[in-house]
Amino acid sequence: MQTRKTRHQFYLPDELSVKLDAMAAQPGSSKTAILTDALTAWFDRRAGHELDQRFGARLDRQNRAADRMEQKLDFLTEALGLFVRHQLTLTAHQPAFDTETQRLGRLRYEAFVELVGRAIARGDTNNRIANRQSPEMGSDK
Protein backbone atom coordinates (compact mmCIF):
# COMPACT_ATOMS: atom_id res chain seq x y z
CA MET A 1 0.00 0.00 0.00
CA GLN A 2 1.51 3.26 -1.09
CA THR A 3 0.60 6.62 0.44
CA ARG A 4 0.89 9.97 -1.26
CA LYS A 5 3.47 11.91 0.68
CA THR A 6 6.19 14.27 -0.46
CA ARG A 7 9.58 14.22 1.15
CA HIS A 8 10.79 17.54 2.57
CA GLN A 9 14.19 18.43 3.89
CA PHE A 10 14.56 21.42 6.16
CA TYR A 11 16.58 22.62 9.10
CA LEU A 12 15.28 23.20 12.61
CA PRO A 13 16.95 25.10 15.43
CA ASP A 14 18.66 22.82 17.92
CA GLU A 15 16.13 23.44 20.72
CA LEU A 16 13.18 22.56 18.46
CA SER A 17 14.99 19.51 17.18
CA VAL A 18 15.57 18.25 20.74
CA LYS A 19 11.89 18.78 21.61
CA LEU A 20 10.78 17.03 18.41
CA ASP A 21 13.05 14.06 19.13
CA ALA A 22 11.66 13.82 22.68
CA MET A 23 8.06 13.83 21.46
CA ALA A 24 8.78 11.34 18.69
CA ALA A 25 10.41 8.96 21.20
CA GLN A 26 7.04 8.38 22.87
CA PRO A 27 5.24 5.20 21.81
CA GLY A 28 2.82 5.63 18.90
CA SER A 29 4.19 8.92 17.61
CA SER A 30 6.52 9.89 14.82
CA LYS A 31 8.21 13.03 13.61
CA THR A 32 6.04 12.99 10.49
CA ALA A 33 2.80 12.77 12.49
CA ILE A 34 3.89 15.53 14.90
CA LEU A 35 4.94 17.90 12.10
CA THR A 36 1.83 17.07 10.05
CA ASP A 37 -0.45 17.91 13.01
CA ALA A 38 1.50 21.09 13.80
CA LEU A 39 1.41 22.36 10.21
CA THR A 40 -2.27 21.49 9.82
CA ALA A 41 -3.13 23.41 12.99
CA TRP A 42 -1.03 26.38 11.86
CA PHE A 43 -2.68 26.55 8.43
CA ASP A 44 -6.17 26.17 9.93
CA ARG A 45 -5.58 29.09 12.30
CA ARG A 46 -4.28 31.22 9.46
CA ALA A 47 -7.32 30.44 7.29
CA GLY A 48 -9.65 31.34 10.18
CA HIS A 49 -7.90 34.66 10.64
CA GLU A 50 -8.20 35.36 6.92
CA LEU A 51 -11.96 34.73 7.05
CA ASP A 52 -12.28 37.10 10.00
CA GLN A 53 -10.46 39.80 8.08
CA ARG A 54 -12.54 39.26 4.96
CA PHE A 55 -16.01 39.01 6.50
CA GLY A 56 -15.59 40.61 9.93
CA ALA A 57 -16.26 44.18 8.81
CA ARG A 58 -19.37 43.15 6.88
CA LEU A 59 -20.74 41.17 9.80
CA ASP A 60 -20.09 44.08 12.16
CA ARG A 61 -21.91 46.44 9.80
CA GLN A 62 -24.88 44.07 9.57
CA ASN A 63 -24.89 43.72 13.35
CA ARG A 64 -25.06 47.51 13.80
CA ALA A 65 -27.88 47.74 11.24
CA ALA A 66 -29.83 45.02 13.05
CA ASP A 67 -29.32 46.84 16.37
CA ARG A 68 -30.67 50.08 14.87
CA MET A 69 -33.65 48.23 13.43
CA GLU A 70 -34.34 46.64 16.82
CA GLN A 71 -34.21 50.04 18.51
CA LYS A 72 -36.65 51.52 15.99
CA LEU A 73 -38.95 48.55 16.44
CA ASP A 74 -38.83 49.03 20.22
CA PHE A 75 -39.86 52.68 19.79
CA LEU A 76 -42.74 51.74 17.52
CA THR A 77 -43.87 49.00 19.90
CA GLU A 78 -43.82 51.39 22.84
CA ALA A 79 -45.73 54.06 20.93
CA LEU A 80 -48.35 51.56 19.75
CA GLY A 81 -48.69 50.06 23.25
CA LEU A 82 -49.14 53.47 24.81
CA PHE A 83 -51.64 54.49 22.15
CA VAL A 84 -53.71 51.34 22.58
CA ARG A 85 -53.67 51.81 26.37
CA HIS A 86 -54.73 55.41 25.86
CA GLN A 87 -57.57 54.43 23.56
CA LEU A 88 -58.85 51.62 25.78
CA THR A 89 -58.63 53.35 29.15
CA LEU A 90 -59.18 57.05 28.57
CA THR A 91 -61.55 57.28 25.63
CA ALA A 92 -63.60 54.12 26.04
CA HIS A 93 -66.59 55.78 27.72
CA GLN A 94 -66.72 59.11 25.95
CA PRO A 95 -70.07 60.59 24.95
CA ALA A 96 -70.79 61.61 21.37
CA PHE A 97 -68.29 64.10 20.02
CA ASP A 98 -68.91 67.72 20.76
CA THR A 99 -66.46 70.63 20.87
CA GLU A 100 -65.38 69.83 24.43
CA THR A 101 -64.74 66.17 23.57
CA GLN A 102 -62.72 67.19 20.51
CA ARG A 103 -60.64 69.58 22.64
CA LEU A 104 -60.07 66.86 25.21
CA GLY A 105 -59.06 64.38 22.51
CA ARG A 106 -56.63 66.87 21.02
CA LEU A 107 -55.08 67.51 24.46
CA ARG A 108 -54.74 63.79 25.11
CA TYR A 109 -53.14 63.19 21.74
CA GLU A 110 -50.64 66.02 22.30
CA ALA A 111 -49.82 64.57 25.73
CA PHE A 112 -49.33 61.16 24.14
CA VAL A 113 -46.95 62.52 21.49
CA GLU A 114 -45.03 64.48 24.14
CA LEU A 115 -44.68 61.41 26.39
CA VAL A 116 -43.38 59.23 23.54
CA GLY A 117 -41.01 62.01 22.47
CA ARG A 118 -39.58 62.35 25.97
CA ALA A 119 -39.09 58.59 26.26
CA ILE A 120 -37.31 58.43 22.91
CA ALA A 121 -35.11 61.42 23.77
CA ARG A 122 -34.12 59.73 27.06
CA GLY A 123 -33.57 56.39 25.36
CA ASP A 124 -36.02 55.02 27.91
CA THR A 125 -37.08 51.86 26.12
CA ASN A 126 -35.86 49.48 28.83
CA ASN A 127 -38.20 51.05 31.36
CA ARG A 128 -41.46 50.40 29.53
CA ILE A 129 -43.37 53.66 29.10
CA ALA A 130 -46.65 51.89 28.40
CA ASN A 131 -46.77 50.88 32.08
CA ARG A 132 -46.52 54.48 33.31
CA GLN A 133 -49.20 57.14 33.38
CA SER A 134 -48.30 60.60 32.24
CA PRO A 135 -49.57 63.38 34.55
CA GLU A 136 -51.05 65.17 31.54
CA MET A 137 -52.90 62.10 30.31
CA GLY A 138 -54.42 61.34 33.68
CA SER A 139 -56.12 64.70 34.05
CA ASP A 140 -59.16 65.70 32.05
CA LYS A 141 -59.08 69.40 32.94
PDB file of C-alpha atoms in Angstrom:
ATOM      1  CA  MET A   1       0.000   0.000   0.000  1.00  0.00           C
ATOM      2  CA  GLN A   2       1.512   3.258  -1.090  1.00  0.00           C
ATOM      3  CA  THR A   3       0.596   6.622   0.443  1.00  0.00           C
ATOM      4  CA  ARG A   4       0.892   9.967  -1.262  1.00  0.00           C
ATOM      5  CA  LYS A   5       3.471  11.905   0.677  1.00  0.00           C
ATOM      6  CA  THR A   6       6.189  14.268  -0.456  1.00  0.00           C
ATOM      7  CA  ARG A   7       9.577  14.224   1.150  1.00  0.00           C
ATOM      8  CA  HIS A   8      10.787  17.543   2.574  1.00  0.00           C
ATOM      9  CA  GLN A   9      14.185  18.434   3.886  1.00  0.00           C
ATOM     10  CA  PHE A  10      14.562  21.419   6.163  1.00  0.00           C
ATOM     11  CA  TYR A  11      16.584  22.620   9.097  1.00  0.00           C
ATOM     12  CA  LEU A  12      15.278  23.201  12.613  1.00  0.00           C
ATOM     13  CA  PRO A  13      16.945  25.105  15.426  1.00  0.00           C
ATOM     14  CA  ASP A  14      18.660  22.818  17.925  1.00  0.00           C
ATOM     15  CA  GLU A  15      16.132  23.437  20.716  1.00  0.00           C
ATOM     16  CA  LEU A  16      13.183  22.557  18.463  1.00  0.00           C
ATOM     17  CA  SER A  17      14.994  19.507  17.176  1.00  0.00           C
ATOM     18  CA  VAL A  18      15.569  18.254  20.741  1.00  0.00           C
ATOM     19  CA  LYS A  19      11.885  18.778  21.608  1.00  0.00           C
ATOM     20  CA  LEU A  20      10.779  17.035  18.407  1.00  0.00           C
ATOM     21  CA  ASP A  21      13.052  14.059  19.128  1.00  0.00           C
ATOM     22  CA  ALA A  22      11.664  13.815  22.678  1.00  0.00           C
ATOM     23  CA  MET A  23       8.062  13.832  21.462  1.00  0.00           C
ATOM     24  CA  ALA A  24       8.779  11.344  18.686  1.00  0.00           C
ATOM     25  CA  ALA A  25      10.411   8.957  21.196  1.00  0.00           C
ATOM     26  CA  GLN A  26       7.035   8.378  22.867  1.00  0.00           C
ATOM     27  CA  PRO A  27       5.239   5.196  21.809  1.00  0.00           C
ATOM     28  CA  GLY A  28       2.819   5.630  18.900  1.00  0.00           C
ATOM     29  CA  SER A  29       4.195   8.919  17.606  1.00  0.00           C
ATOM     30  CA  SER A  30       6.525   9.886  14.820  1.00  0.00           C
ATOM     31  CA  LYS A  31       8.208  13.034  13.610  1.00  0.00           C
ATOM     32  CA  THR A  32       6.038  12.987  10.492  1.00  0.00           C
ATOM     33  CA  ALA A  33       2.804  12.768  12.494  1.00  0.00           C
ATOM     34  CA  ILE A  34       3.889  15.527  14.897  1.00  0.00           C
ATOM     35  CA  LEU A  35       4.940  17.900  12.102  1.00  0.00           C
ATOM     36  CA  THR A  36       1.828  17.075  10.054  1.00  0.00           C
ATOM     37  CA  ASP A  37      -0.446  17.905  13.015  1.00  0.00           C
ATOM     38  CA  ALA A  38       1.502  21.088  13.797  1.00  0.00           C
ATOM     39  CA  LEU A  39       1.410  22.357  10.209  1.00  0.00           C
ATOM     40  CA  THR A  40      -2.272  21.489   9.816  1.00  0.00           C
ATOM     41  CA  ALA A  41      -3.131  23.413  12.986  1.00  0.00           C
ATOM     42  CA  TRP A  42      -1.032  26.385  11.864  1.00  0.00           C
ATOM     43  CA  PHE A  43      -2.685  26.550   8.428  1.00  0.00           C
ATOM     44  CA  ASP A  44      -6.171  26.172   9.928  1.00  0.00           C
ATOM     45  CA  ARG A  45      -5.576  29.091  12.301  1.00  0.00           C
ATOM     46  CA  ARG A  46      -4.277  31.217   9.456  1.00  0.00           C
ATOM     47  CA  ALA A  47      -7.318  30.444   7.293  1.00  0.00           C
ATOM     48  CA  GLY A  48      -9.647  31.337  10.180  1.00  0.00           C
ATOM     49  CA  HIS A  49      -7.900  34.662  10.641  1.00  0.00           C
ATOM     50  CA  GLU A  50      -8.196  35.358   6.919  1.00  0.00           C
ATOM     51  CA  LEU A  51     -11.957  34.726   7.052  1.00  0.00           C
ATOM     52  CA  ASP A  52     -12.278  37.100  10.003  1.00  0.00           C
ATOM     53  CA  GLN A  53     -10.464  39.803   8.083  1.00  0.00           C
ATOM     54  CA  ARG A  54     -12.536  39.255   4.964  1.00  0.00           C
ATOM     55  CA  PHE A  55     -16.014  39.013   6.503  1.00  0.00           C
ATOM     56  CA  GLY A  56     -15.588  40.610   9.930  1.00  0.00           C
ATOM     57  CA  ALA A  57     -16.263  44.182   8.809  1.00  0.00           C
ATOM     58  CA  ARG A  58     -19.366  43.150   6.881  1.00  0.00           C
ATOM     59  CA  LEU A  59     -20.739  41.167   9.799  1.00  0.00           C
ATOM     60  CA  ASP A  60     -20.087  44.078  12.161  1.00  0.00           C
ATOM     61  CA  ARG A  61     -21.910  46.445   9.804  1.00  0.00           C
ATOM     62  CA  GLN A  62     -24.876  44.069   9.566  1.00  0.00           C
ATOM     63  CA  ASN A  63     -24.889  43.725  13.350  1.00  0.00           C
ATOM     64  CA  ARG A  64     -25.064  47.507  13.799  1.00  0.00           C
ATOM     65  CA  ALA A  65     -27.885  47.742  11.241  1.00  0.00           C
ATOM     66  CA  ALA A  66     -29.826  45.017  13.052  1.00  0.00           C
ATOM     67  CA  ASP A  67     -29.317  46.845  16.374  1.00  0.00           C
ATOM     68  CA  ARG A  68     -30.673  50.082  14.875  1.00  0.00           C
ATOM     69  CA  MET A  69     -33.648  48.226  13.430  1.00  0.00           C
ATOM     70  CA  GLU A  70     -34.341  46.636  16.817  1.00  0.00           C
ATOM     71  CA  GLN A  71     -34.206  50.037  18.514  1.00  0.00           C
ATOM     72  CA  LYS A  72     -36.648  51.523  15.994  1.00  0.00           C
ATOM     73  CA  LEU A  73     -38.949  48.546  16.439  1.00  0.00           C
ATOM     74  CA  ASP A  74     -38.835  49.031  20.224  1.00  0.00           C
ATOM     75  CA  PHE A  75     -39.858  52.678  19.789  1.00  0.00           C
ATOM     76  CA  LEU A  76     -42.741  51.741  17.524  1.00  0.00           C
ATOM     77  CA  THR A  77     -43.875  48.996  19.897  1.00  0.00           C
ATOM     78  CA  GLU A  78     -43.822  51.390  22.839  1.00  0.00           C
ATOM     79  CA  ALA A  79     -45.734  54.055  20.925  1.00  0.00           C
ATOM     80  CA  LEU A  80     -48.350  51.557  19.754  1.00  0.00           C
ATOM     81  CA  GLY A  81     -48.691  50.062  23.248  1.00  0.00           C
ATOM     82  CA  LEU A  82     -49.141  53.473  24.807  1.00  0.00           C
ATOM     83  CA  PHE A  83     -51.639  54.491  22.153  1.00  0.00           C
ATOM     84  CA  VAL A  84     -53.711  51.338  22.581  1.00  0.00           C
ATOM     85  CA  ARG A  85     -53.672  51.805  26.365  1.00  0.00           C
ATOM     86  CA  HIS A  86     -54.731  55.408  25.856  1.00  0.00           C
ATOM     87  CA  GLN A  87     -57.569  54.429  23.562  1.00  0.00           C
ATOM     88  CA  LEU A  88     -58.849  51.621  25.781  1.00  0.00           C
ATOM     89  CA  THR A  89     -58.629  53.354  29.147  1.00  0.00           C
ATOM     90  CA  LEU A  90     -59.185  57.047  28.567  1.00  0.00           C
ATOM     91  CA  THR A  91     -61.545  57.279  25.627  1.00  0.00           C
ATOM     92  CA  ALA A  92     -63.599  54.118  26.044  1.00  0.00           C
ATOM     93  CA  HIS A  93     -66.588  55.784  27.723  1.00  0.00           C
ATOM     94  CA  GLN A  94     -66.717  59.108  25.946  1.00  0.00           C
ATOM     95  CA  PRO A  95     -70.068  60.590  24.949  1.00  0.00           C
ATOM     96  CA  ALA A  96     -70.793  61.615  21.373  1.00  0.00           C
ATOM     97  CA  PHE A  97     -68.292  64.097  20.016  1.00  0.00           C
ATOM     98  CA  ASP A  98     -68.905  67.723  20.763  1.00  0.00           C
ATOM     99  CA  THR A  99     -66.460  70.627  20.869  1.00  0.00           C
ATOM    100  CA  GLU A 100     -65.379  69.827  24.435  1.00  0.00           C
ATOM    101  CA  THR A 101     -64.742  66.171  23.568  1.00  0.00           C
ATOM    102  CA  GLN A 102     -62.724  67.193  20.510  1.00  0.00           C
ATOM    103  CA  ARG A 103     -60.642  69.578  22.636  1.00  0.00           C
ATOM    104  CA  LEU A 104     -60.073  66.862  25.213  1.00  0.00           C
ATOM    105  CA  GLY A 105     -59.060  64.380  22.506  1.00  0.00           C
ATOM    106  CA  ARG A 106     -56.626  66.875  21.017  1.00  0.00           C
ATOM    107  CA  LEU A 107     -55.083  67.507  24.464  1.00  0.00           C
ATOM    108  CA  ARG A 108     -54.741  63.794  25.113  1.00  0.00           C
ATOM    109  CA  TYR A 109     -53.139  63.193  21.743  1.00  0.00           C
ATOM    110  CA  GLU A 110     -50.644  66.016  22.296  1.00  0.00           C
ATOM    111  CA  ALA A 111     -49.824  64.571  25.732  1.00  0.00           C
ATOM    112  CA  PHE A 112     -49.332  61.162  24.138  1.00  0.00           C
ATOM    113  CA  VAL A 113     -46.951  62.518  21.493  1.00  0.00           C
ATOM    114  CA  GLU A 114     -45.028  64.477  24.135  1.00  0.00           C
ATOM    115  CA  LEU A 115     -44.683  61.410  26.390  1.00  0.00           C
ATOM    116  CA  VAL A 116     -43.379  59.226  23.539  1.00  0.00           C
ATOM    117  CA  GLY A 117     -41.010  62.011  22.466  1.00  0.00           C
ATOM    118  CA  ARG A 118     -39.582  62.350  25.974  1.00  0.00           C
ATOM    119  CA  ALA A 119     -39.095  58.594  26.263  1.00  0.00           C
ATOM    120  CA  ILE A 120     -37.308  58.429  22.908  1.00  0.00           C
ATOM    121  CA  ALA A 121     -35.111  61.420  23.772  1.00  0.00           C
ATOM    122  CA  ARG A 122     -34.117  59.734  27.063  1.00  0.00           C
ATOM    123  CA  GLY A 123     -33.574  56.393  25.360  1.00  0.00           C
ATOM    124  CA  ASP A 124     -36.018  55.016  27.911  1.00  0.00           C
ATOM    125  CA  THR A 125     -37.078  51.857  26.117  1.00  0.00           C
ATOM    126  CA  ASN A 126     -35.862  49.476  28.830  1.00  0.00           C
ATOM    127  CA  ASN A 127     -38.202  51.046  31.361  1.00  0.00           C
ATOM    128  CA  ARG A 128     -41.459  50.398  29.530  1.00  0.00           C
ATOM    129  CA  ILE A 129     -43.373  53.661  29.105  1.00  0.00           C
ATOM    130  CA  ALA A 130     -46.647  51.887  28.402  1.00  0.00           C
ATOM    131  CA  ASN A 131     -46.773  50.883  32.076  1.00  0.00           C
ATOM    132  CA  ARG A 132     -46.522  54.477  33.314  1.00  0.00           C
ATOM    133  CA  GLN A 133     -49.202  57.145  33.379  1.00  0.00           C
ATOM    134  CA  SER A 134     -48.298  60.604  32.237  1.00  0.00           C
ATOM    135  CA  PRO A 135     -49.568  63.377  34.550  1.00  0.00           C
ATOM    136  CA  GLU A 136     -51.050  65.174  31.535  1.00  0.00           C
ATOM    137  CA  MET A 137     -52.896  62.099  30.310  1.00  0.00           C
ATOM    138  CA  GLY A 138     -54.424  61.342  33.676  1.00  0.00           C
ATOM    139  CA  SER A 139     -56.115  64.704  34.046  1.00  0.00           C
ATOM    140  CA  ASP A 140     -59.164  65.702  32.045  1.00  0.00           C
ATOM    141  CA  LYS A 141     -59.077  69.397  32.936  1.00  0.00           C
TER     142      LYS A 141
END
